[in-house]
């Protein structure tokens, strides 16, 4: 079978859930265009964000903080924190989840950005033996999303801090323009699925890990009234102007690789490429083609170049830190591939609730593109 490549971006038929229309354009391009209409940037975007700022400020009146901004020390969250503080003129609390894999660069960036902006930083440090075991558990499950429990940890840290501090707004900085939308099969997450993997593959008793279940979400959203605003959808975050501003303003250092503020991603990317034969870079490169930051030719060429994570020393360092033998890892690479639908999950329930979920995404109760991700990339 030949591989079909989108006529507009570079997504191809090897990516799960990718479909093409009669013009050879993929469903991710269609999702992008729909999101462009739903979330404008420029003057209209600035006007929307001023409206958000007014509302957030009003709700935060009399409290120490107006909102929470999730931060990693990376490009997108650092710029988001700057934007919230200096452009929207809000009083954020920066919240960071530390899974034990923060790079030295990320730590430096986090303190430089927070100190310069005079923003308080609240770091939740995951118990290292549990953090390590949870990642190993997802590797043993043979699924592509081995940082699943880190993302549960991030969601838990943001919501629990908001609930404890009485903060009503969580500001996120995922960018469909800059990062694209990852196909659901590559990184599906829900509490029932997480619990199923832990039950079957975890080899230690967990004391510190907090799952994020439907009843938690209902409590935080409807009793605590916590709202999620993805402000990145309403400003232009594309291109290297962002890195330049961060470097000039904060002495921010570029790791040179997306997500490498957290070094476990070297293993995440390597494992996906060698076990599942996919390259995470395709989603982000395709997004950059759609926004015109990169040409289609350059993106196709970049995808052919050897990635930074094809580095055996780096992979062996990661495995050693994870306490995973190379022998067992190689056996897992050779074992049959699994996806979330091979395990129990809430996905059938979520499919039944498709329309209310769309409304909740647009009302900022759920993250902005959760609807597109869950139902249009499968
Ligand atoms: Zn496309």
XYZ file of C-alpha atoms and ligand atoms in Angstrom:
379
model
C 0.000 0.000 0.000
C 1.335 3.459 -0.848
C 1.300 6.205 1.742
C -0.949 9.152 0.901
C 0.260 12.581 2.056
C -2.111 15.520 2.571
C -2.028 17.939 -0.373
C -1.887 20.921 2.028
C 0.075 19.873 5.155
C 2.228 16.754 5.641
C -0.058 14.436 7.632
C -0.092 11.034 5.969
C -2.170 7.862 5.838
C 0.101 6.074 8.350
C -1.245 8.351 11.117
C -4.295 6.773 12.820
C -7.577 8.504 12.060
C -6.236 10.572 9.146
C -8.754 10.839 6.304
C -8.638 12.772 3.035
C -11.352 14.667 1.166
C -11.850 14.725 -2.609
C -9.103 17.362 -2.913
C -6.618 15.196 -1.019
C -6.752 17.484 2.045
C -6.709 15.791 5.470
C -9.198 16.002 8.352
C -6.552 17.728 10.544
C -6.499 20.627 8.053
C -10.297 20.787 8.254
C -10.135 20.782 12.078
C -7.546 23.572 11.892
C -9.810 25.702 9.678
C -12.802 25.139 11.974
C -10.736 26.134 15.020
C -9.425 29.212 13.153
C -13.034 30.342 12.728
C -13.995 29.506 16.322
C -10.880 31.119 17.860
C -9.760 34.222 15.924
C -6.488 36.051 16.608
C -5.533 39.660 15.689
C -7.805 42.515 16.782
C -10.753 40.188 17.357
C -8.606 37.840 19.461
C -7.228 40.757 21.508
C -10.774 42.014 22.130
C -11.878 38.540 23.286
C -8.879 38.275 25.642
C -9.605 41.698 27.122
C -13.132 40.428 27.833
C -11.656 37.324 29.476
C -9.278 39.476 31.543
C -12.130 41.680 32.797
C -14.161 38.637 33.841
C -11.222 36.850 35.499
C -10.210 40.027 37.368
C -13.766 40.569 38.606
C -14.079 36.990 39.912
C -10.615 37.190 41.527
C -11.325 40.462 43.333
C -10.450 40.263 47.030
C -8.361 37.120 46.544
C -4.589 36.777 46.331
C -4.611 35.357 42.786
C -6.890 35.786 39.770
C -5.917 32.589 37.998
C -3.543 29.656 37.701
C -1.144 29.253 34.799
C 0.368 25.796 34.270
C 4.108 26.157 33.567
C 6.939 23.839 32.494
C 9.785 26.252 31.717
C 9.188 25.594 28.014
C 8.376 28.088 25.266
C 4.573 28.004 25.237
C 3.896 28.108 28.970
C 6.580 30.764 29.589
C 5.077 33.027 26.934
C 1.583 32.348 28.268
C 2.626 33.395 31.786
C 4.195 36.580 30.401
C 1.027 37.310 28.421
C -1.289 36.759 31.402
C 0.784 38.988 33.690
C 1.892 41.777 31.390
C -0.630 41.962 28.559
C -3.818 40.848 30.334
C -2.686 42.499 33.570
C -3.821 39.608 35.792
C -2.346 38.201 39.019
C -1.468 34.587 38.207
C -0.147 31.798 40.406
C 2.250 29.665 38.339
C 1.804 25.935 38.999
C 4.387 23.373 37.986
C 4.157 19.575 38.177
C 7.563 17.950 38.598
C 7.651 14.284 37.531
C 11.368 13.987 38.315
C 12.492 14.639 34.719
C 12.844 18.447 34.625
C 15.956 19.460 32.703
C 18.388 21.921 34.301
C 17.438 24.357 31.523
C 13.761 24.069 32.447
C 14.507 24.775 36.114
C 16.594 27.830 35.187
C 13.895 29.069 32.812
C 11.139 28.610 35.379
C 12.916 30.643 38.044
C 14.064 33.357 35.613
C 10.594 33.879 34.134
C 8.747 33.773 37.473
C 11.303 35.990 39.260
C 11.370 38.625 36.504
C 7.570 38.717 36.322
C 7.315 38.634 40.137
C 4.908 35.688 39.996
C 4.652 33.092 42.798
C 5.575 29.573 41.701
C 3.892 26.569 43.320
C 5.625 23.279 42.445
C 4.025 19.901 43.094
C 6.765 17.293 43.248
C 5.592 13.786 42.437
C 6.990 11.045 44.650
C 9.860 9.753 42.479
C 9.478 5.949 42.988
C 5.765 6.258 42.143
C 6.364 8.577 39.202
C 8.928 6.148 37.790
C 6.721 3.111 38.340
C 3.711 4.767 36.694
C 5.708 5.456 33.530
C 7.047 1.892 33.561
C 3.501 0.641 33.965
C 2.410 2.333 30.708
C 5.494 0.983 28.920
C 4.574 -2.549 30.045
C 1.028 -1.949 28.745
C 2.550 -1.565 25.240
C 0.505 1.601 24.546
C 2.000 4.662 22.786
C 1.274 7.199 25.540
C 3.938 6.471 28.150
C 3.691 9.939 29.700
C -0.026 9.376 30.358
C 0.215 9.496 34.154
C 2.329 12.689 33.997
C -0.524 14.393 32.165
C -2.965 13.079 34.781
C -0.584 14.524 37.391
C -0.559 17.910 35.645
C -4.376 18.035 35.442
C -4.626 16.973 39.082
C -2.060 19.587 40.193
C -3.853 22.418 38.369
C -7.364 21.562 39.565
C -6.448 20.634 43.134
C -4.387 23.809 43.577
C -7.243 25.893 42.146
C -9.752 24.204 44.458
C -7.518 24.574 47.554
C -6.681 28.226 46.844
C -10.206 29.201 45.808
C -9.027 30.172 42.316
C -11.708 29.964 39.619
C -9.703 30.147 36.393
C -7.027 27.832 35.002
C -5.196 29.254 31.998
C -3.796 26.732 29.538
C -1.466 27.278 26.612
C -1.979 24.427 24.184
C -1.786 25.777 20.662
C -3.528 24.136 17.707
C -1.677 26.572 15.436
C 1.798 25.824 16.753
C 1.501 22.244 18.034
C -1.397 20.796 16.024
C -3.732 18.219 17.538
C -2.283 14.832 18.363
C -4.375 11.898 17.068
C -6.429 10.404 19.882
C -4.966 6.908 19.370
C -1.519 8.272 20.276
C -2.402 9.942 23.554
C -5.840 9.058 24.876
C -6.419 9.659 28.585
C -9.249 8.978 31.018
C -9.529 7.815 34.630
C -11.011 4.373 33.952
C -8.303 3.596 31.404
C -5.550 4.871 33.730
C -6.944 2.738 36.559
C -7.073 -0.348 34.305
C -3.409 0.030 33.320
C -2.334 0.574 36.936
C -4.299 -2.453 38.132
C -2.770 -4.725 35.530
C 0.802 -3.459 35.163
C 1.809 -1.537 38.277
C 4.183 -3.437 40.573
C 3.957 -1.273 43.691
C 1.266 0.077 45.974
C 0.550 3.720 45.111
C 0.043 6.175 47.948
C 0.618 9.573 46.333
C -0.924 9.287 42.859
C -4.250 11.118 42.449
C -6.333 10.013 39.485
C -8.698 12.527 37.880
C -12.108 10.901 37.564
C -15.476 12.085 36.262
C -16.784 12.848 39.769
C -13.711 15.018 40.453
C -14.314 16.930 37.225
C -17.988 17.426 38.118
C -17.039 18.688 41.587
C -14.364 21.095 40.334
C -16.434 22.346 37.390
C -19.883 22.684 38.922
C -19.407 22.948 42.709
C -16.119 24.863 42.708
C -16.983 26.659 39.435
C -13.478 26.258 37.976
C -13.163 27.257 34.324
C -10.469 26.447 31.753
C -9.366 29.131 29.307
C -6.911 28.303 26.563
C -5.765 31.859 25.819
C -3.158 30.745 23.265
C -6.027 30.269 20.814
C -6.480 34.042 20.691
C -2.965 35.359 20.122
C -0.410 34.701 17.430
C 2.107 32.333 19.024
C 3.709 31.105 15.813
C 7.308 31.509 14.689
C 10.555 32.380 16.453
C 9.407 35.834 17.624
C 8.254 34.086 20.820
C 11.680 32.571 21.562
C 13.308 35.956 20.840
C 11.053 37.823 23.255
C 11.589 35.225 26.000
C 15.371 35.269 25.548
C 15.594 39.074 25.532
C 13.184 39.658 28.351
C 14.007 36.800 30.731
C 17.293 35.262 29.603
C 15.171 32.225 28.717
C 17.178 29.369 27.159
C 15.877 27.296 24.231
C 16.336 23.505 24.649
C 16.060 23.344 20.847
C 13.466 20.532 20.972
C 9.763 20.646 21.671
C 8.892 19.233 25.137
C 12.541 18.644 26.053
C 12.146 20.821 29.124
C 11.079 17.396 30.412
C 13.745 14.860 29.454
C 11.504 11.783 29.593
C 10.334 12.923 26.138
C 13.518 11.524 24.586
C 12.256 8.094 25.666
C 8.629 8.878 24.722
C 9.648 9.803 21.163
C 12.151 6.962 20.726
C 9.691 4.351 22.010
C 6.915 5.592 19.678
C 9.180 5.540 16.629
C 10.651 2.111 17.325
C 7.566 0.353 18.598
C 4.749 2.000 16.647
C 6.707 3.374 13.703
C 5.384 6.902 14.125
C 7.205 10.149 14.533
C 5.643 12.644 16.951
C 7.253 15.474 14.969
C 4.782 15.055 12.093
C 1.891 16.660 14.041
C 3.831 19.794 14.928
C 5.509 20.102 11.519
C 2.117 19.735 9.808
C 0.739 22.510 12.042
C 3.629 24.818 11.103
C 2.897 24.192 7.403
C -0.766 25.166 7.906
C 0.166 28.451 9.558
C 2.875 29.193 6.987
C 5.765 29.165 9.490
C 7.395 26.330 7.511
C 7.039 25.395 3.856
C 5.610 21.966 3.015
C 8.890 20.997 1.321
C 10.986 22.006 4.338
C 8.660 20.119 6.703
C 8.813 16.950 4.579
C 12.575 17.305 4.504
C 12.747 17.862 8.286
C 10.754 14.674 8.830
C 13.399 12.733 6.907
C 16.263 14.033 9.068
C 17.514 11.931 11.956
C 15.768 13.100 15.133
C 17.730 14.108 18.239
C 16.256 11.195 20.187
C 17.864 8.596 17.894
C 20.699 8.558 20.371
C 21.387 5.265 22.152
C 23.314 6.930 24.987
C 20.349 9.187 25.700
C 17.890 6.272 25.563
C 20.048 4.116 27.842
C 20.348 7.022 30.287
C 16.531 7.288 30.356
C 16.075 3.533 30.827
C 18.646 3.455 33.621
C 16.893 6.288 35.422
C 13.575 4.459 34.951
C 15.122 1.287 36.381
C 14.145 -0.527 33.183
C 16.518 -3.099 31.716
C 17.374 -2.739 28.029
C 16.491 -6.406 27.589
C 12.947 -5.968 28.923
C 12.553 -2.740 26.923
C 13.569 -4.503 23.691
C 11.082 -7.303 24.437
C 8.352 -4.686 24.788
C 9.349 -3.032 21.510
C 8.916 -6.440 19.834
C 5.623 -7.332 21.600
C 2.223 -6.694 19.918
C 1.224 -3.017 19.925
C -1.764 -1.980 22.004
C -3.989 1.096 21.975
C -6.400 2.505 24.520
C -9.321 0.627 22.971
C -7.609 -2.663 23.920
C -8.248 -1.815 27.588
C -11.329 -0.705 29.568
C -12.012 3.022 29.205
C -14.766 5.656 29.348
C -14.531 6.196 25.589
C -17.909 4.564 24.734
C -19.535 6.767 27.415
C -17.782 9.895 26.096
C -18.978 9.111 22.564
C -22.548 8.993 23.859
C -22.003 12.416 25.480
C -20.468 13.933 22.358
C -22.774 16.939 21.995
C -22.786 18.080 25.651
C -18.995 17.756 25.602
C -18.838 20.123 22.617
C -20.925 22.689 24.492
C -18.790 22.352 27.634
C -15.616 22.890 25.562
C -17.008 26.076 24.038
C -18.133 27.269 27.496
C -14.573 26.838 28.889
C -15.680 24.121 31.317
C -13.527 21.610 29.425
C -10.317 22.391 27.486
C -11.006 24.135 24.167
C -10.135 21.466 21.612
C -11.026 18.369 23.629
C -14.075 17.879 21.392
C -12.090 17.954 18.136
C -9.403 15.721 19.583
C -11.742 13.086 21.013
C -14.182 12.826 18.153
C -12.525 14.068 14.975
C -9.081 12.450 15.104
C -10.245 8.845 15.520
Zn -3.567 18.294 6.044
